[in-house]
Short mmCIF file of C-alpha atoms and ligand atoms in Angstrom, two decimals:
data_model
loop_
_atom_site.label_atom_id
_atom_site.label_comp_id
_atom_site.label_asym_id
_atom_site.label_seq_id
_atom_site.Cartn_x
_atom_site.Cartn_y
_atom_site.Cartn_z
CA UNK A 1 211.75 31.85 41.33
CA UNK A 2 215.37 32.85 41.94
CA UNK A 3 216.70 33.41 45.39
CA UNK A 4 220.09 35.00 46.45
CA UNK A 5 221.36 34.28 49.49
CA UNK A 6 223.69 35.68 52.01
CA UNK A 7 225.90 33.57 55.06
CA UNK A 8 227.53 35.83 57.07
CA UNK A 9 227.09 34.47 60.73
CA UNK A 10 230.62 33.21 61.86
CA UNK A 11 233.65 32.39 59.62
CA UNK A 12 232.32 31.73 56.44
CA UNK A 13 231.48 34.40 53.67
CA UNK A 14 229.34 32.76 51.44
CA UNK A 15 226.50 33.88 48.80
CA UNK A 16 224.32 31.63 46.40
CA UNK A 17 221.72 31.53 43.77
CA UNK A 18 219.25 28.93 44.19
CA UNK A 19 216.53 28.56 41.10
CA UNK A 20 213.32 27.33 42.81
CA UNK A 21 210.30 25.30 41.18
CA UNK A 22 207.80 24.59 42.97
CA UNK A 23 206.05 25.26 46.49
CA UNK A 24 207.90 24.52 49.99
CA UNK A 25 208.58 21.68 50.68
CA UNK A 26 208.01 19.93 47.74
CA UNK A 27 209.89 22.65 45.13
CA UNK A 28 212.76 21.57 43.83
CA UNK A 29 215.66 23.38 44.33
CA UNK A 30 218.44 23.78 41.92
CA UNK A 31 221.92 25.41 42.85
CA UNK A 32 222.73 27.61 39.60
CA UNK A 33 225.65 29.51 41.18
CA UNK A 34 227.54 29.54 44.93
CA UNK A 35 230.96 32.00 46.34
CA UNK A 36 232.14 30.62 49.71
CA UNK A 37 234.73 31.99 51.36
CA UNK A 38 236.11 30.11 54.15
CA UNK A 39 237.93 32.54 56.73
CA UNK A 40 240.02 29.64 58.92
CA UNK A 41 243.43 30.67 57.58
CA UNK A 42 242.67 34.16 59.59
CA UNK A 43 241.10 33.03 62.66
CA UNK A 44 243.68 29.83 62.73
CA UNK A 45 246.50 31.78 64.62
CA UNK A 46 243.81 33.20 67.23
CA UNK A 47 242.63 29.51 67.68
CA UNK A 48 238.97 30.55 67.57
CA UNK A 49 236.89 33.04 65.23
CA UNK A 50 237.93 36.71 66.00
CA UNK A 51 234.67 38.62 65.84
CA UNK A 52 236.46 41.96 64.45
CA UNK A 53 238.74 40.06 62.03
CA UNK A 54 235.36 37.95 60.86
CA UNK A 55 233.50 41.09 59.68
CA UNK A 56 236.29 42.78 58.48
CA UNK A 57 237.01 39.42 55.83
CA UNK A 58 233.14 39.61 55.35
CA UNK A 59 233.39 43.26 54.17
CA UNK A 60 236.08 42.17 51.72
CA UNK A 61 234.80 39.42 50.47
CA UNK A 62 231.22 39.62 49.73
CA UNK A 63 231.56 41.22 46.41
CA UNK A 64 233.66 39.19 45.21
CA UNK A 65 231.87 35.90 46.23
CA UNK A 66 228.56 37.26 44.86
CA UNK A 67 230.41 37.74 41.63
CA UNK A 68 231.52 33.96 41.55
CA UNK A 69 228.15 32.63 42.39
CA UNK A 70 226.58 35.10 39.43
CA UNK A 71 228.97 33.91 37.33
CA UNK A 72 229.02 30.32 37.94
CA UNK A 73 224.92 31.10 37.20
CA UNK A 74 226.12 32.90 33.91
CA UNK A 75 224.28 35.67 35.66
CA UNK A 76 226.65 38.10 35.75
CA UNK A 77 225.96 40.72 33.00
CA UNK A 78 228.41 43.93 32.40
CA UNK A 79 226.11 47.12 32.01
CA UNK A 80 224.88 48.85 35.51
CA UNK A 81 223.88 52.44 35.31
CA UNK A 82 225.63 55.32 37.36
CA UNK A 83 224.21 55.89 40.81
CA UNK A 84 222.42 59.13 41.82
CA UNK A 85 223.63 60.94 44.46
CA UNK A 86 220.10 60.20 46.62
CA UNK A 87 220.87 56.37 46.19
CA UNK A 88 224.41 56.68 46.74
CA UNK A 89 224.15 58.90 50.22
CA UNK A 90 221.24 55.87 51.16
CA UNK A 91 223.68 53.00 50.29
CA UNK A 92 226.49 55.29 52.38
CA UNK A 93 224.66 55.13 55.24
CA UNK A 94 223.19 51.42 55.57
CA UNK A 95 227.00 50.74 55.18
CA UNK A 96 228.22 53.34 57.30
CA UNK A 97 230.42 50.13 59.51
CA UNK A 98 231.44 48.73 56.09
CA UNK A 99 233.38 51.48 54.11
CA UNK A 100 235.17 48.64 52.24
CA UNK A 101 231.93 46.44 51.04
CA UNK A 102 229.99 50.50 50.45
CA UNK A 103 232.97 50.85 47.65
CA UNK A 104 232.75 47.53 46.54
CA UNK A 105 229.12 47.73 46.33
CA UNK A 106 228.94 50.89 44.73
CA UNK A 107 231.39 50.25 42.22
CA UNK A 108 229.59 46.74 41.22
CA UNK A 109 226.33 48.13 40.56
CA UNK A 110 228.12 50.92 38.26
CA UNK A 111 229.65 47.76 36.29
CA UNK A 112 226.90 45.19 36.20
CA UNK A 113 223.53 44.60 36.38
CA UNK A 114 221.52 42.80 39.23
CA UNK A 115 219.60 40.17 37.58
CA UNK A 116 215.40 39.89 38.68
CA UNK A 117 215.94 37.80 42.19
CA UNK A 118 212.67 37.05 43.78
CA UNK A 119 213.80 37.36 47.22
CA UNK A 120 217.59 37.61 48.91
CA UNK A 121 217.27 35.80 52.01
CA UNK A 122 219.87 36.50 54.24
CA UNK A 123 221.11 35.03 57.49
CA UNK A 124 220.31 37.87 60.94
CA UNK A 125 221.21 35.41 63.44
CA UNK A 126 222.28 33.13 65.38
CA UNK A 127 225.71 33.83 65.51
CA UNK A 128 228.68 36.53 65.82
CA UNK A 129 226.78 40.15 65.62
CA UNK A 130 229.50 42.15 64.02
CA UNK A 131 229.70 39.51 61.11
CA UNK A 132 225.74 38.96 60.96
CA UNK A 133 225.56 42.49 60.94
CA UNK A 134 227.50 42.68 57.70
CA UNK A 135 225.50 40.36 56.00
CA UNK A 136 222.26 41.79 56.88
CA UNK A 137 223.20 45.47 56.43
CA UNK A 138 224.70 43.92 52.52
CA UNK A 139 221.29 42.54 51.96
CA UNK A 140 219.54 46.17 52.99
CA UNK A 141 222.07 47.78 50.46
CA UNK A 142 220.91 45.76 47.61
CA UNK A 143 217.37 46.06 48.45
CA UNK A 144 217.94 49.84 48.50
CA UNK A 145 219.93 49.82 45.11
CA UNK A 146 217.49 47.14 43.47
CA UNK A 147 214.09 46.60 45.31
CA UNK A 148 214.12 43.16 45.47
CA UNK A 149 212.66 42.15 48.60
CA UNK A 150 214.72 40.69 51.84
CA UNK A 151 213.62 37.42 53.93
CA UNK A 152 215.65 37.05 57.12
CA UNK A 153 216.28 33.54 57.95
CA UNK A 154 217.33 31.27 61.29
CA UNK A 155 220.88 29.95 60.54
CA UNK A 156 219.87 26.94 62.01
CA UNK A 157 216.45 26.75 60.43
CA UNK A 158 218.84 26.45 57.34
CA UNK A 159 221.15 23.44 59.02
CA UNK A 160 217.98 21.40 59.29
CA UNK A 161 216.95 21.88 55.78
CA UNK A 162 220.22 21.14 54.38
CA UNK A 163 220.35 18.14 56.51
CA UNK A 164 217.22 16.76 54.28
CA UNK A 165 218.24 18.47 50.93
CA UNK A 166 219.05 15.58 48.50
CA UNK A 167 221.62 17.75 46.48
CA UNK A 168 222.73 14.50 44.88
CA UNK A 169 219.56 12.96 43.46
CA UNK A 170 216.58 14.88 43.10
CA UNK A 171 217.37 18.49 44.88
CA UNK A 172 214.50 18.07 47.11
CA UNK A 173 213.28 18.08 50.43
CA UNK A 174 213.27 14.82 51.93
CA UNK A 175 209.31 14.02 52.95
CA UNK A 176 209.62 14.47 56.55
CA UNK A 177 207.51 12.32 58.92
CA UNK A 178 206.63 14.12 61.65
CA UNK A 179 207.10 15.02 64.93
CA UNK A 180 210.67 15.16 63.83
CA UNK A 181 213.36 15.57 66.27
CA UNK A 182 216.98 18.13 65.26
CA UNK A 183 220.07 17.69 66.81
CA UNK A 184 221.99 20.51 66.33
CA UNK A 185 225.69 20.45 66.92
CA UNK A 186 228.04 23.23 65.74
CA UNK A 187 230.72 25.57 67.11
CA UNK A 188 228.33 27.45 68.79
CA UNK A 189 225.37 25.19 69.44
CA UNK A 190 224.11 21.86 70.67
CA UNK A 191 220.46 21.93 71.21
CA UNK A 192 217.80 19.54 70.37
CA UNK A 193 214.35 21.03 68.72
CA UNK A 194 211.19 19.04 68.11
CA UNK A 195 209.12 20.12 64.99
CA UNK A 196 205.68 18.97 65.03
CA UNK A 197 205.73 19.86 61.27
CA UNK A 198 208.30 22.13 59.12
CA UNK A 199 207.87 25.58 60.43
CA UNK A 200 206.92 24.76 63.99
CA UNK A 201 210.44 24.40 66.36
CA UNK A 202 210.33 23.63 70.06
CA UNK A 203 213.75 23.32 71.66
CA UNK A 204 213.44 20.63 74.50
CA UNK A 205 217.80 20.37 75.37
CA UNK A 206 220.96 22.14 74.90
CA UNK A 207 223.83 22.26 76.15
CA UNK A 208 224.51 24.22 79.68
CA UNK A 209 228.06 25.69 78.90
CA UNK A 210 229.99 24.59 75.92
CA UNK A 211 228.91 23.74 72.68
CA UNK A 212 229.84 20.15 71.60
CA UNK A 213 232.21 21.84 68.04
CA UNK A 214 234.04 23.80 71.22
CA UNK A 215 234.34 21.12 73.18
CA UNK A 216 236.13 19.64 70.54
CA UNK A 217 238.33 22.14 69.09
CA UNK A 218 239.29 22.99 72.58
CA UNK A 219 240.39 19.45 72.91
CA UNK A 220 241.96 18.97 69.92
CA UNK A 221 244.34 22.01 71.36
CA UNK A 222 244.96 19.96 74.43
CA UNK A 223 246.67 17.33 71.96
CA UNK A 224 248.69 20.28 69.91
CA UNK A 225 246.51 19.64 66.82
CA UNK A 226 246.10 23.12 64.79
CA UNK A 227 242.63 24.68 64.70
CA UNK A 228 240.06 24.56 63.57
CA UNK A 229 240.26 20.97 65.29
CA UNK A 230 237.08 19.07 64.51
CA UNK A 231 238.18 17.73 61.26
CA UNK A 232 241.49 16.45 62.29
CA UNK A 233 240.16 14.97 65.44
CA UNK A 234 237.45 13.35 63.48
CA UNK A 235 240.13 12.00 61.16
CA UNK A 236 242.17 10.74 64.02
CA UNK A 237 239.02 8.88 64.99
CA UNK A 238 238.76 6.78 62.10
CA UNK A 239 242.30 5.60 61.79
CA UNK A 240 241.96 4.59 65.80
CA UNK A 241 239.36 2.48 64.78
CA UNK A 242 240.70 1.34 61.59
CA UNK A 243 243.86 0.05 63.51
CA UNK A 244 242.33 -1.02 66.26
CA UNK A 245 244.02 1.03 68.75
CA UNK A 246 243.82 -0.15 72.21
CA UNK A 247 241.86 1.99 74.36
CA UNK A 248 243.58 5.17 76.11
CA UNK A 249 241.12 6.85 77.73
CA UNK A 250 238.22 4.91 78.23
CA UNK A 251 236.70 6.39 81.74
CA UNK A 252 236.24 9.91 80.35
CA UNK A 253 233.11 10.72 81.56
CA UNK A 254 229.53 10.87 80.21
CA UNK A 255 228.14 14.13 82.26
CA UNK A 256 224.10 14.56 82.51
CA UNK A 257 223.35 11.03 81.38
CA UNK A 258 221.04 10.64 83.98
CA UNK A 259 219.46 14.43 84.49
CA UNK A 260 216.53 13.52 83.86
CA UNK A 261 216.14 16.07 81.40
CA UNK A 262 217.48 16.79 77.65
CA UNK A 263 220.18 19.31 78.37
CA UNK A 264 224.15 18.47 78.01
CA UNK A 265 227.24 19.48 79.59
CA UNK A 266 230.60 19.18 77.82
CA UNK A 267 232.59 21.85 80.20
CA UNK A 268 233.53 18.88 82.40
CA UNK A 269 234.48 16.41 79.82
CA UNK A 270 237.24 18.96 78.30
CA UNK A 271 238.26 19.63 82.22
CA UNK A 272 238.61 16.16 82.56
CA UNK A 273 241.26 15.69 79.40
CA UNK A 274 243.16 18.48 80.89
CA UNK A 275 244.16 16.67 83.59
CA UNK A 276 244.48 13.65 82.33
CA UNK A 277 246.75 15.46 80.03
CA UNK A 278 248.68 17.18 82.18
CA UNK A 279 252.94 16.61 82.28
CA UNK A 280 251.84 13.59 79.51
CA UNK A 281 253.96 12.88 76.83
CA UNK A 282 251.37 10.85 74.18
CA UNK A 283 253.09 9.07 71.63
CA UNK A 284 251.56 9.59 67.78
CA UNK A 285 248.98 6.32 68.26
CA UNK A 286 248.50 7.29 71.99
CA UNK A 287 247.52 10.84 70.68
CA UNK A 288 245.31 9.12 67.91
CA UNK A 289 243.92 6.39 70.04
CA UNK A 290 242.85 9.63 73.04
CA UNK A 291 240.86 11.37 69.69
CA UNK A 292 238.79 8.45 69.22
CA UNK A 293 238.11 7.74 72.96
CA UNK A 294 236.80 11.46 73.56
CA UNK A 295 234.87 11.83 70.52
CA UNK A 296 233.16 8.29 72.01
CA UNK A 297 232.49 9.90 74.94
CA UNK A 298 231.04 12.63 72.94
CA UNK A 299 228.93 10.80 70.62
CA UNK A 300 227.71 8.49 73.88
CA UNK A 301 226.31 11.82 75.24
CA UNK A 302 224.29 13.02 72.09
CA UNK A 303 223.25 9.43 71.10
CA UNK A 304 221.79 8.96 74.46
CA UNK A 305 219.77 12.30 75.05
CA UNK A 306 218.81 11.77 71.39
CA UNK A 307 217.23 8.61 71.19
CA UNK A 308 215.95 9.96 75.14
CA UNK A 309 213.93 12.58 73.27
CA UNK A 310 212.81 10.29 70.47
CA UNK A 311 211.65 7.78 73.09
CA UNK A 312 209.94 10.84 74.88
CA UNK A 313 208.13 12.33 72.09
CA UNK A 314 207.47 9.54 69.69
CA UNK A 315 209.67 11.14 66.67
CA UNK A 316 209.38 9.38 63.27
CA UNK A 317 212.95 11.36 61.90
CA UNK A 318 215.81 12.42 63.39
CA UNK A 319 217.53 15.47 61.38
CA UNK A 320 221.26 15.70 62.53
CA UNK A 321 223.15 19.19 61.26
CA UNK A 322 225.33 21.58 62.17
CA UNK A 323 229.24 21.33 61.69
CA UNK A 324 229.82 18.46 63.99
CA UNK A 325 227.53 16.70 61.76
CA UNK A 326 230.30 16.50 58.83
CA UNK A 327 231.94 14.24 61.45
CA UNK A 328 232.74 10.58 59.65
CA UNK A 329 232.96 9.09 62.99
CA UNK A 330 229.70 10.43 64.40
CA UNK A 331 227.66 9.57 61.35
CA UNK A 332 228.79 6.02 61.71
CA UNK A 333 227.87 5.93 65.70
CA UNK A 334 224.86 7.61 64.68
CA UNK A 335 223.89 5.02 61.81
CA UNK A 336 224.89 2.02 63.78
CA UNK A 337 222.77 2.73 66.99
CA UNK A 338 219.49 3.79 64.84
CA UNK A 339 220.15 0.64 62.60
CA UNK A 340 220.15 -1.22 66.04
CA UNK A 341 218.15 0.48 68.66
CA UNK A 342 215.84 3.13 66.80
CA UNK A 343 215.14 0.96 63.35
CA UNK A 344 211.71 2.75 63.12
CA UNK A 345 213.33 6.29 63.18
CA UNK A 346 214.26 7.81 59.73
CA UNK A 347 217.94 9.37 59.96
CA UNK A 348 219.35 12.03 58.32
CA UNK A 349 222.50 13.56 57.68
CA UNK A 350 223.45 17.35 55.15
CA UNK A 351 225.75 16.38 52.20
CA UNK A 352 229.23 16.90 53.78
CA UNK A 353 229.40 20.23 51.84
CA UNK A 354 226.36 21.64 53.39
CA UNK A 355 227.29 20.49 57.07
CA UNK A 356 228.98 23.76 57.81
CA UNK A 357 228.38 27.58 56.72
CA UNK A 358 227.17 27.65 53.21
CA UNK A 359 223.95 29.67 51.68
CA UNK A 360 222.08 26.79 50.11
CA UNK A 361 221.17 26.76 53.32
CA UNK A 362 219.78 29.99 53.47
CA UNK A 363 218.17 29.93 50.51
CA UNK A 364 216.07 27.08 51.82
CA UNK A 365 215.31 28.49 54.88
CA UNK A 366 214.05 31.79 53.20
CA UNK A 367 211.90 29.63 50.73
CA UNK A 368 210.02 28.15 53.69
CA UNK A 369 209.48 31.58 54.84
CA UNK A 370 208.96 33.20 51.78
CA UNK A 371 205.54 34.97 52.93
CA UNK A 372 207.57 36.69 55.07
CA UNK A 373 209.33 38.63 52.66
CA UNK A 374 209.67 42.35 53.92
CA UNK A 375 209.67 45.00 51.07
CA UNK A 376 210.80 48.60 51.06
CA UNK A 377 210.22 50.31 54.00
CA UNK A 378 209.98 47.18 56.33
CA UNK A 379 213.48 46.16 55.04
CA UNK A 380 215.12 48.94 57.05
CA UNK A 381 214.09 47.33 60.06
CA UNK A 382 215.74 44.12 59.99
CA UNK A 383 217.69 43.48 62.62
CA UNK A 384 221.25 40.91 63.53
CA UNK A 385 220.50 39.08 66.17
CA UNK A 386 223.37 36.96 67.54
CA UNK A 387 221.30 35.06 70.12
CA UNK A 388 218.41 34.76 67.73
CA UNK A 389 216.90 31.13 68.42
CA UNK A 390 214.69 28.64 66.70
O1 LIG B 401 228.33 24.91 61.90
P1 LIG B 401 229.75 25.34 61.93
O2 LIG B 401 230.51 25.36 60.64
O3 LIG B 401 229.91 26.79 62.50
C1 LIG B 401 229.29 27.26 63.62
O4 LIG B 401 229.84 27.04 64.70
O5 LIG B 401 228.23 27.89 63.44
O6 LIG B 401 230.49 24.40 62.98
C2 LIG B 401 231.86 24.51 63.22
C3 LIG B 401 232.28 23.38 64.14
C4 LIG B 401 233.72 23.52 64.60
O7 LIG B 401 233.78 23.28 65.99
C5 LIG B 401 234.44 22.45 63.81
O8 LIG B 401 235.59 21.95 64.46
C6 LIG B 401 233.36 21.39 63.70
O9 LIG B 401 232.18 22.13 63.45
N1 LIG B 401 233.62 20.46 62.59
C7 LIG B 401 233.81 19.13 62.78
C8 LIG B 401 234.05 18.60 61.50
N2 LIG B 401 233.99 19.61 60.58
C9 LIG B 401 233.71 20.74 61.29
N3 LIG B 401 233.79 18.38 63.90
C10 LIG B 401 234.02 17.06 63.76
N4 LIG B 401 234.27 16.47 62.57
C11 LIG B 401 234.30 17.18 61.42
N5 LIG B 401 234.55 16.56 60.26
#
């Protein structure tokens, strides 16, 4: 079975062909082709993703990225037949908002030919609504224009899949113990679900205001480092540890530890570097030293209401994704405390290329949920939905 998948949900444009042998969740997946387009040179001057600006580059881009994945796949194959006018009028209006992607479209399927995909699975939510929207109403177009059949799949379904994809030895699914517990931490999330097995989600915490990649990037502002910030601060992390930096802020505080509950809070730690940051003047190893002291106090948080909720609920796995998850720092907080405090807990990070937006992702998700697969007329009425949840 082939899948092709479609990532539209925030700043990332990205499409992929997955060949798939086997049933979920033992198949093994194999990546034949992938196009990602990362959009952080636009949004960089706003200092966040600007919803408008996301779905325009979306609009632009997806043709050409599903070109590079169909050609990395030595899929792509000159010879597509002239549209009629009934198909062409259909295809006008599902991309009626996209005027730019409805030529490139149209223009594509004149030139080549769609190869036999089982499925496309494509991302309707969580996440920004104009730029889900594009994906999703892409996905309808093809369908239209090809009748291959549509899955729509949980963007962060896919971040816990990816998080036990072994892309580097045996493109599998990791065999999951169960209950497993997520932690889900990403520019627009931080929530922790319990799955009692693969398909079954349950989210027992998030966070009240903002989402732990926010927190960060809204810090790493607050010490004049250039969006998005996550990486560098991560970076700055390591090299505070590596030289030992004395401590600069070590009181930040831990809000909710003691709620009583799994939610988070991370409003109050970013208030709290503003002021300590206020009329300061940091010198380069104060600046690097204050990186690695918040993104303690960050990692303190989640490793506490983590290992809470795996004390709680008796998990055998703990399945860390989401963008934060890339973070160097983290992982090693993360591997230290389980390797100390939580030996019997299995824990798992995404390759560092499938920690933020990608397809893979997608595709994996859809392949759990392949029964799902709408056809025809039930295709029409797939919706975005930016607050979609697990
Ligand atoms: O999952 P993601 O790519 O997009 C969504 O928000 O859906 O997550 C993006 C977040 C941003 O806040 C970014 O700064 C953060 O992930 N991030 C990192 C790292 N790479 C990306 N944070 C810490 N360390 C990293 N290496």
């Amino acid at each position: 079975m082939k899948i092709l998948a479609i990532e539209t949900s925030c700043d990332e444009t990205a499409v992929s062909i997955v060949e798939v042998s086997g049933a979920f969740p033992d198949a093994e997946y194999e990546v034949l082709g992938t196009g990602l387009y990362s959009q952080t040179d636009i949004h960089a001057e706003f200092g966040g993703v600007f919803p408008m600006m996301a779905k325009r580059a979306h609009s632009e881009n997806l043709i050409p990225m599903l070109q590079k994945a169909l050609t990395e796949a030595e899929l792509l194959e000159a010879g597509g037949d002239a549209l009629s006018e009934e198909v062409l009028s259909e295809l006008q209006h599902i991309l009626e908002r996209e005027p730019a992607l409805y030529a490139a479209l149209t223009t594509f399927l004149e030139a080549y030919t769609v190869p036999e995909f089982d499925c496309i699975a494509v991302t309707n939510g969580p996440g920004l609504a104009p730029a889900l929207w594009v994906g999703v109403n892409f996905a309808k177009a093809l369908a239209k224009a090809t009748g291959i059949p549509v899955i729509p799949v949980n963007h962060m379904e896919g971040h816990i899949l990816a998080s036990v994809y072994d892309v580097v030895e045996d493109n599998k699914l990791a065999s999951v113990a169960f209950p497993a517990l997520a932690l889900l931490i990403s520019g627009g999330h931080t929530e922790l679900i319990l799955m009692t097995d693969w398909t079954h989600h349950e989210k027992i915490g998030h966070t009240r205001d903002d989402a732990v990649g926010e927190a960060i990037d809204k810090v790493a502002r607050l010490l004049d480092l250039p969006y998005p910030g996550g990486p560098l601060m991560d970076k700055k992390a390591q090299v505070a540890v590596k030289k030992q930096l004395p401590l600069y802020a070590p009181d930040l505080p831990r809000p909710m530890l003691s709620s009583g509950d799994f939610d988070m809070s991370f409003s109050g730690l970013k208030t709290a570097v503003r002021y300590l940051l206020t009329n300061v003047q940091l010198t380069e190893d104060e600046q690097t030293a204050f990186a690695r002291d918040f993104m303690t106090a960050v990692c303190d948080v989640l490793l506490a209401k983590t290992s809470a909720a795996i004390t709680e609920y008796g998990c055998k796995t703990c399945i860390v994704g989401g963008g934060v998850s890339a973070s160097s720092f983290l992982r090693e907080r993360f591997k230290s405390y389980f390797a100390e405090e939580l030996s019997d807990c299995e824990l798992y990070f995404p390759d560092p290329a499938l920690s933020t937006g990608n397809a893979v992702m997608i595709a994996l998700a859809g392949h759990a949920h392949i029964d799902t697969k709408r056809t025809a007329k039930s295709v029409e009425r797939i919706q975005a939905d930016g607050n979609k949840s697990l």
